[in-house]
Backbone as a chain_set.jsonl record, in Angstrom:
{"seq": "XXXXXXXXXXXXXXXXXXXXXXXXXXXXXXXXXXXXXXXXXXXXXXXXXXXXXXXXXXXXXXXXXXXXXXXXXXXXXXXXXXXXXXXXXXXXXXXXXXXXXXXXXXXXXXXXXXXXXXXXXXXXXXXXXX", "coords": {"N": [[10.423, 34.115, 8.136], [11.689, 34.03, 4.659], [10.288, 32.084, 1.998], [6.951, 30.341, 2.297], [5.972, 26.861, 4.102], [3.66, 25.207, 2.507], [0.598, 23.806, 3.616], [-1.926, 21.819, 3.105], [-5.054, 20.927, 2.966], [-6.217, 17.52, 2.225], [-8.545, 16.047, 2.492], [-12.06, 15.647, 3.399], [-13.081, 16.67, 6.111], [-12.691, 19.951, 7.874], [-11.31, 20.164, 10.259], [-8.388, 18.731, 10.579], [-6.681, 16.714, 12.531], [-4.505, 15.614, 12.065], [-3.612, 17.222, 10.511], [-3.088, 19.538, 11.163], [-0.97, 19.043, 12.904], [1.506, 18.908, 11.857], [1.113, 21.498, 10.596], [2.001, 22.729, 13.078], [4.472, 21.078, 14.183], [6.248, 21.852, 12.126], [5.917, 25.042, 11.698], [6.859, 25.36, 14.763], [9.639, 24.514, 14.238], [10.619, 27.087, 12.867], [9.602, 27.358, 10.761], [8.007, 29.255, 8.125], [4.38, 28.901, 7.447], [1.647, 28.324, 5.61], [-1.804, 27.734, 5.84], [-4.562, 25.638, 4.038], [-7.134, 24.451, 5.162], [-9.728, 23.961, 4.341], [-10.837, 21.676, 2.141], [-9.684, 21.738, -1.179], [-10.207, 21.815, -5.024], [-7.782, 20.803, -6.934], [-7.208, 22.677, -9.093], [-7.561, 24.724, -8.202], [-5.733, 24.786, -6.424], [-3.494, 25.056, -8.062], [-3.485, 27.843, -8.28], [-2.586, 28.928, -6.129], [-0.192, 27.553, -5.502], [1.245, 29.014, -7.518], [0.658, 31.776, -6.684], [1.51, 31.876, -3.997], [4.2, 30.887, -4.098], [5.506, 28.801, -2.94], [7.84, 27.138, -0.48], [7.454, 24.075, -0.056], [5.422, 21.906, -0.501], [2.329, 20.233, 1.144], [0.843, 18.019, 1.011], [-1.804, 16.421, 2.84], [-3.726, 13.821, 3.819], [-6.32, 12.156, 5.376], [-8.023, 10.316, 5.047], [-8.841, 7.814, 2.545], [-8.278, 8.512, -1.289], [-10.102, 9.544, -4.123], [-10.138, 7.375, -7.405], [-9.326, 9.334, -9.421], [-7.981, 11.305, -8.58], [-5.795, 10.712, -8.064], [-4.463, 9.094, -10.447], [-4.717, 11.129, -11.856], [-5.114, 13.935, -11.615], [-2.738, 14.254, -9.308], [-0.434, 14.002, -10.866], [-0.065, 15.56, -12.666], [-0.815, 17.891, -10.621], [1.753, 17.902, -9.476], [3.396, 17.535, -11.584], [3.312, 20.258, -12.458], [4.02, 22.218, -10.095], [6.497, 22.447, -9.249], [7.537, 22.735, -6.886], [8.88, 20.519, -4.041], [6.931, 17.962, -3.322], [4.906, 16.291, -0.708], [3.248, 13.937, 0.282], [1.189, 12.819, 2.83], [-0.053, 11.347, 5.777], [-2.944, 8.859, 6.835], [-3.174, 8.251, 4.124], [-1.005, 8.031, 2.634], [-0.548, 5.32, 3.4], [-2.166, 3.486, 2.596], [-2.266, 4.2, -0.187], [0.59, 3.414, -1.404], [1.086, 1.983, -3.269], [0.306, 2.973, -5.132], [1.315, 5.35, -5.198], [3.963, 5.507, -5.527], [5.191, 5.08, -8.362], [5.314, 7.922, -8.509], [6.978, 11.335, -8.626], [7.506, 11.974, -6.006], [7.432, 12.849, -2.105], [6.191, 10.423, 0.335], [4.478, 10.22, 3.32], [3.159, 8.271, 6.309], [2.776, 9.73, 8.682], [2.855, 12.381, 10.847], [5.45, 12.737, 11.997], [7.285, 11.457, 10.314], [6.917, 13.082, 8.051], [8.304, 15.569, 8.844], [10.631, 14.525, 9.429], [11.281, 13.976, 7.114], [11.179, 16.681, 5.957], [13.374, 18.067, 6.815], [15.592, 16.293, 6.804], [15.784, 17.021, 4.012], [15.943, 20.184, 4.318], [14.328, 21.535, 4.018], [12.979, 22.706, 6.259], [13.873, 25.093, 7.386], [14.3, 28.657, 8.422], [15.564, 30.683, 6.968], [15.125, 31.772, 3.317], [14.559, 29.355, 0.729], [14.946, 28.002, -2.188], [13.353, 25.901, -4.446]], "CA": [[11.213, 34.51, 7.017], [11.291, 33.148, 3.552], [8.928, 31.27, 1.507], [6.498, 29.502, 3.522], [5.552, 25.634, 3.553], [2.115, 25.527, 1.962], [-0.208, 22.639, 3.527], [-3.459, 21.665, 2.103], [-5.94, 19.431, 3.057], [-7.43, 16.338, 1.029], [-10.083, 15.655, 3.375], [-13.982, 16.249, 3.857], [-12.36, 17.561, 7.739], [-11.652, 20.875, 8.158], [-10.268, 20.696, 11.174], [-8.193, 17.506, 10.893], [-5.711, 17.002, 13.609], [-3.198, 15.181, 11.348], [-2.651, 18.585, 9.327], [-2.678, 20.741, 12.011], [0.341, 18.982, 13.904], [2.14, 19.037, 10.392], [1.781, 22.638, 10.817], [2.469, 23.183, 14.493], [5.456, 21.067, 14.106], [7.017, 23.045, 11.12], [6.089, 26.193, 12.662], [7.897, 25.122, 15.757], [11.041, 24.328, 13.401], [11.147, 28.432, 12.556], [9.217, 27.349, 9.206], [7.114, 29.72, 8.041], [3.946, 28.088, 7.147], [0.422, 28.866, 4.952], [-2.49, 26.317, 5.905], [-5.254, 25.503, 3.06], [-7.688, 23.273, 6.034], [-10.695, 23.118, 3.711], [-10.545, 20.546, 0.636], [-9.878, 22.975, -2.605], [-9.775, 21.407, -6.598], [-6.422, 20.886, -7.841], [-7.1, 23.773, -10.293], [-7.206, 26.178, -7.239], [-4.448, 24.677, -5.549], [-2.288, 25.364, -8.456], [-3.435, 29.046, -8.292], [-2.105, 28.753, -4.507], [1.318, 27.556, -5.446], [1.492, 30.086, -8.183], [0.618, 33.252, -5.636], [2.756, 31.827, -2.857], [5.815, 29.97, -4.429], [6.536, 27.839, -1.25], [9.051, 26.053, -0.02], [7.101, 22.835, -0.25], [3.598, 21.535, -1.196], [2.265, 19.426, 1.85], [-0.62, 17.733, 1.131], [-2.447, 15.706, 3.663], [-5.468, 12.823, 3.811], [-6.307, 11.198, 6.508], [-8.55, 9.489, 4.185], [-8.439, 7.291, 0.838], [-8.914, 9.149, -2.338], [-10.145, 8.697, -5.206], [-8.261, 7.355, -8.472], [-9.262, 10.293, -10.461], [-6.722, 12.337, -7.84], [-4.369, 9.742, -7.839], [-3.898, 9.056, -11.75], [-4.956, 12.255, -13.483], [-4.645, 15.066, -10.987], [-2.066, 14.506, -9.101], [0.503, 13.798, -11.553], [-0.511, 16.928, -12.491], [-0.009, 18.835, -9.783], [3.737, 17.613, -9.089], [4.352, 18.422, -12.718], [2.623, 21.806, -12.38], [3.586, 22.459, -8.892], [7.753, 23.328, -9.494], [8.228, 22.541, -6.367], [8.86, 19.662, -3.924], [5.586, 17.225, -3.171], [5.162, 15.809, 0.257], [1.812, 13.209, 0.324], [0.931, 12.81, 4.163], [-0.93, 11.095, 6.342], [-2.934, 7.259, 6.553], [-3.638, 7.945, 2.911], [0.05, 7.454, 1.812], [-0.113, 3.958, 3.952], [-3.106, 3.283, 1.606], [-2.451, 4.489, -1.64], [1.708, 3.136, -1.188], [1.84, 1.3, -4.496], [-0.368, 3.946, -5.96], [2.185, 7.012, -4.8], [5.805, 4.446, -5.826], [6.18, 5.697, -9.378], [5.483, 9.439, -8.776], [7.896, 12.043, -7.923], [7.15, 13.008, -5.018], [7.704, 11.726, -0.939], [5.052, 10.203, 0.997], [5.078, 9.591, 5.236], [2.627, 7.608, 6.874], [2.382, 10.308, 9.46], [3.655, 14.046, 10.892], [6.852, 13.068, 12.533], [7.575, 11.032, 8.952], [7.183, 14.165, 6.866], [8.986, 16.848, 9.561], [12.162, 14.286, 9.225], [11.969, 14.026, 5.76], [11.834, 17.95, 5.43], [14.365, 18.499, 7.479], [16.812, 16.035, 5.85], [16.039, 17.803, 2.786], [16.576, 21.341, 4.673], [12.883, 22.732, 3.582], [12.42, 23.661, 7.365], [15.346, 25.973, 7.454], [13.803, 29.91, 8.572], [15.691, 30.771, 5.738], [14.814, 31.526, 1.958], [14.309, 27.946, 0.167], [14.54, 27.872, -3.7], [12.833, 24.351, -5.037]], "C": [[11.257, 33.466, 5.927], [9.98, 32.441, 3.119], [8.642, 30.104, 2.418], [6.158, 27.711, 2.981], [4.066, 25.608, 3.266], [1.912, 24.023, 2.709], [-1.42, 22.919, 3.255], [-4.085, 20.061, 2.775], [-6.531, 18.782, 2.142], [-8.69, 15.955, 1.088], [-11.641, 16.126, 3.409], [-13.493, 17.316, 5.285], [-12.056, 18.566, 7.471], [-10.611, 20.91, 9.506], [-9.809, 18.901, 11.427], [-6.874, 17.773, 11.839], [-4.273, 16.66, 13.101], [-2.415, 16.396, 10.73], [-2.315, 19.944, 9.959], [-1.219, 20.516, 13.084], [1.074, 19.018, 12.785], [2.476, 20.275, 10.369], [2.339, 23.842, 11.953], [3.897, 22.722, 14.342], [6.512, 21.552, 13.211], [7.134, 24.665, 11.406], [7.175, 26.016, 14.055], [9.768, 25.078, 15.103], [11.459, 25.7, 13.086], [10.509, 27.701, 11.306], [8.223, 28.404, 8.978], [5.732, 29.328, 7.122], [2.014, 28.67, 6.645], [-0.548, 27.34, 5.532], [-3.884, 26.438, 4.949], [-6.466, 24.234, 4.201], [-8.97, 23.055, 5.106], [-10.414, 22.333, 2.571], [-10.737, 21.399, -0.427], [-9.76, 21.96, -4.092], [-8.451, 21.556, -6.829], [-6.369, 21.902, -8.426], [-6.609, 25.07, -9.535], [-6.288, 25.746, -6.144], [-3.279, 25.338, -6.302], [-1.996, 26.315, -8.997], [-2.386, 29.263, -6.816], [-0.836, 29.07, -4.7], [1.98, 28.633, -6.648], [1.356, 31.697, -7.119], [2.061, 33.241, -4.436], [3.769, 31.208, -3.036], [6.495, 29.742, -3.121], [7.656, 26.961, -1.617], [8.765, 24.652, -0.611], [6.057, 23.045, -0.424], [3.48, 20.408, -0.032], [0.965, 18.71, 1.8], [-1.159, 16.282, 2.365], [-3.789, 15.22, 3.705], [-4.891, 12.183, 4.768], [-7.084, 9.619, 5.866], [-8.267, 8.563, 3.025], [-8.595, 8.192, -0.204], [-9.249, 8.582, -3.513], [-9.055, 8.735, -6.786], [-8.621, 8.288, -8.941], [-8.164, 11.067, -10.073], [-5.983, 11.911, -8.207], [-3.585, 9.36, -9.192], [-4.247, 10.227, -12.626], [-4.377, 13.957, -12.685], [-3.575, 15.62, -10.128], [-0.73, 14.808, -9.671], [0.33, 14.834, -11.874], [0.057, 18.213, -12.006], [1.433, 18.985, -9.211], [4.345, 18.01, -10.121], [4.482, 19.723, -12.854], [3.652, 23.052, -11.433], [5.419, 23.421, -8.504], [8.332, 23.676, -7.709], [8.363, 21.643, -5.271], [7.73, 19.221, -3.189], [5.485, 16.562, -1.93], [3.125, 14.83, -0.077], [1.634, 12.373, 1.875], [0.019, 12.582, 4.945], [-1.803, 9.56, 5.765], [-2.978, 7.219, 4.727], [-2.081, 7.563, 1.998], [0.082, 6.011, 2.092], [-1.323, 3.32, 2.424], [-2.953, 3.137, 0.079], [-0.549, 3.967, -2.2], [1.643, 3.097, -2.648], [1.395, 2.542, -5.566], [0.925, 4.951, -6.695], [3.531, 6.502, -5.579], [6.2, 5.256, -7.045], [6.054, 7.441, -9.231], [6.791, 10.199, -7.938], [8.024, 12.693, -6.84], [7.081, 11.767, -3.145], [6.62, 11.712, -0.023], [5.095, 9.565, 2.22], [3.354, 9.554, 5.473], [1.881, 8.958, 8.115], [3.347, 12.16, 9.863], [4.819, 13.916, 10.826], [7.878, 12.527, 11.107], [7.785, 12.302, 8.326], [7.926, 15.418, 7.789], [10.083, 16.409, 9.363], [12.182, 14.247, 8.157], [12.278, 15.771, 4.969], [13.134, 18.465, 5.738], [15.607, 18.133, 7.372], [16.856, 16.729, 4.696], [16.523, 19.734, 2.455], [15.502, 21.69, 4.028], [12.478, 23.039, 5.374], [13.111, 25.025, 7.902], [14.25, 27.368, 8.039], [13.927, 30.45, 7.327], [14.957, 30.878, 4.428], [15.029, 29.863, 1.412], [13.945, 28.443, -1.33], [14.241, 26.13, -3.897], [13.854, 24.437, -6.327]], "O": [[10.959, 32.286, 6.114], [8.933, 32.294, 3.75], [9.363, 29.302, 3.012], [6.11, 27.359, 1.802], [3.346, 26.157, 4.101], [2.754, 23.14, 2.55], [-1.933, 24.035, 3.169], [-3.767, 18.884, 2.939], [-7.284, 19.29, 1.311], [-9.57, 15.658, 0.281], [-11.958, 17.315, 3.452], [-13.61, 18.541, 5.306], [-11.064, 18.603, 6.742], [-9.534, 21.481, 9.673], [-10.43, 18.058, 12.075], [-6.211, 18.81, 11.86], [-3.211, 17.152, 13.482], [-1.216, 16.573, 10.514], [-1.676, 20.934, 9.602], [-0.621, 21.353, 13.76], [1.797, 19.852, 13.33], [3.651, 20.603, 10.204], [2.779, 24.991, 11.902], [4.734, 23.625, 14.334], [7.664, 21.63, 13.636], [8.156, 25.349, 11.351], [8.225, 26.652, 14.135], [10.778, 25.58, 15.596], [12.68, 25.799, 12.97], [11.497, 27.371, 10.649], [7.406, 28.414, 9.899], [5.956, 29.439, 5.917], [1.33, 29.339, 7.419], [-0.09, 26.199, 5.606], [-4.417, 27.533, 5.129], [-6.471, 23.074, 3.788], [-9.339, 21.881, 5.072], [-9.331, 22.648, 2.078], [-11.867, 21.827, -0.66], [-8.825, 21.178, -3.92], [-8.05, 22.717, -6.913], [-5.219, 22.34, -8.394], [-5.828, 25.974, -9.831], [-6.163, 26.36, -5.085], [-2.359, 25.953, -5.764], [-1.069, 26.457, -9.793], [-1.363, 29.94, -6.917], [-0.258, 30.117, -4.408], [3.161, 28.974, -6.585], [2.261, 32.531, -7.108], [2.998, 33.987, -4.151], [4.394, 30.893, -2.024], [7.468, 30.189, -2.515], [8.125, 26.373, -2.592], [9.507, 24.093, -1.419], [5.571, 24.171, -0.527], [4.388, 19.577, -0.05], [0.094, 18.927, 2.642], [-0.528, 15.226, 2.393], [-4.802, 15.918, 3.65], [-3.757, 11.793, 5.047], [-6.854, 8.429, 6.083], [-7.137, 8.733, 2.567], [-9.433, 8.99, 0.217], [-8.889, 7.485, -3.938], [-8.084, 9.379, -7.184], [-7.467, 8.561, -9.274], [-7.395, 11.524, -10.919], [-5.187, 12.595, -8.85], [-2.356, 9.29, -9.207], [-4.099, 10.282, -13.846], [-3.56, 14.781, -13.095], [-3.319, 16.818, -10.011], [0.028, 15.645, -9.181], [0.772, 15.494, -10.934], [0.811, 19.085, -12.438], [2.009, 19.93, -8.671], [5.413, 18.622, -10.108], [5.483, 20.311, -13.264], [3.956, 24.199, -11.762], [5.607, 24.459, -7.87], [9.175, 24.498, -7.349], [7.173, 21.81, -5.006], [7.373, 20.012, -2.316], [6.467, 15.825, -2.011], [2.126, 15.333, -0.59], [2.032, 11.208, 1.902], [-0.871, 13.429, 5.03], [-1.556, 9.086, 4.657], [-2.81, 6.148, 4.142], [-2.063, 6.949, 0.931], [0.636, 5.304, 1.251], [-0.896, 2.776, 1.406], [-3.375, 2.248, -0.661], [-0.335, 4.148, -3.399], [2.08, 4.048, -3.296], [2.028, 2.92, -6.552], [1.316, 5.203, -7.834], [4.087, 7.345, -6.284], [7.194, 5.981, -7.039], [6.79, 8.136, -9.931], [7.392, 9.778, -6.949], [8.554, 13.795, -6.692], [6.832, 10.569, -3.013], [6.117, 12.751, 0.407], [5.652, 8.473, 2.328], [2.519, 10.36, 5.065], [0.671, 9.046, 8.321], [4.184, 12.78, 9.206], [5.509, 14.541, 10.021], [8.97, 13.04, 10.864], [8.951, 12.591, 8.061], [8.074, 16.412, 7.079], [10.94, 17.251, 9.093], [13.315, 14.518, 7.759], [13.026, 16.106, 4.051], [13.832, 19.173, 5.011], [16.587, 18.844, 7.595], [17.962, 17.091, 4.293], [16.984, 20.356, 1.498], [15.858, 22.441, 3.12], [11.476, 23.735, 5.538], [12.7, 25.774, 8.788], [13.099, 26.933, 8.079], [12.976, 30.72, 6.592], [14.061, 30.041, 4.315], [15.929, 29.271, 2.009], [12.948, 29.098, -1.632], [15.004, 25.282, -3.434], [13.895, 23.517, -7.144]]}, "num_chains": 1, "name": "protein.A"}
């Protein structure tokens, strides 16, 4: 029930294991949950969050990225995106100072971003307005 948590992968991986316990453990929470496992363009992500107006935006790298993501597109997509930004997985440990001024919250790993939804009440079953 309700709008679901959208995750998305950053990665070359489709099947990365980091983004699939991200959405086992949110599913487990009663979340209802969309998964994006191949690597899509920003442009067609922010067809995504326009079709499915989720709960959250979960994006996940296991990897580094590059700066073009990091200073042109992401900012971007958090302004775009209308609703709250999660950045997940080693690539927040990585990109830390990168991620600091943007708006948006970034965990090291799954159990990081399941407590930070869950203080914020985006795992609820429930409807979720951003």
């Amino acid at each position: 029930g309700g709008a679901p948590l959208l995750l998305a992968n950053l990665g070359e991986e489709p099947v990365d294991p980091g983004l699939w316990l991200c959405a086992w453990l949110a599913s487990s929470a009663g979340c209802p949950v969309e998964l994006i496992e191949w690597q899509v363009p920003a442009t067609e992500l922010q067809l995504a969050l326009e079709r499915l107006r989720p709960r959250a935006l979960l994006l996940y790298a296991g990897h580094a990225q590059d700066s073009q993501f990091l200073q042109r597109q992401l900012p971007r997509l958090i302004e775009q995106s209308g609703c709250p930004l999660l950045f997940v997985g080693p690539a927040a440990s990585i990109h830390a100072s990168d991620l600091q001024p943007l708006p948006l919250y970034s965990a090291a790993d799954p159990l990081q971003a399941m407590a930070q939804l869950r203080l914020d009440g985006l795992l609820d079953a429930g409807e979720v307005m951003p």
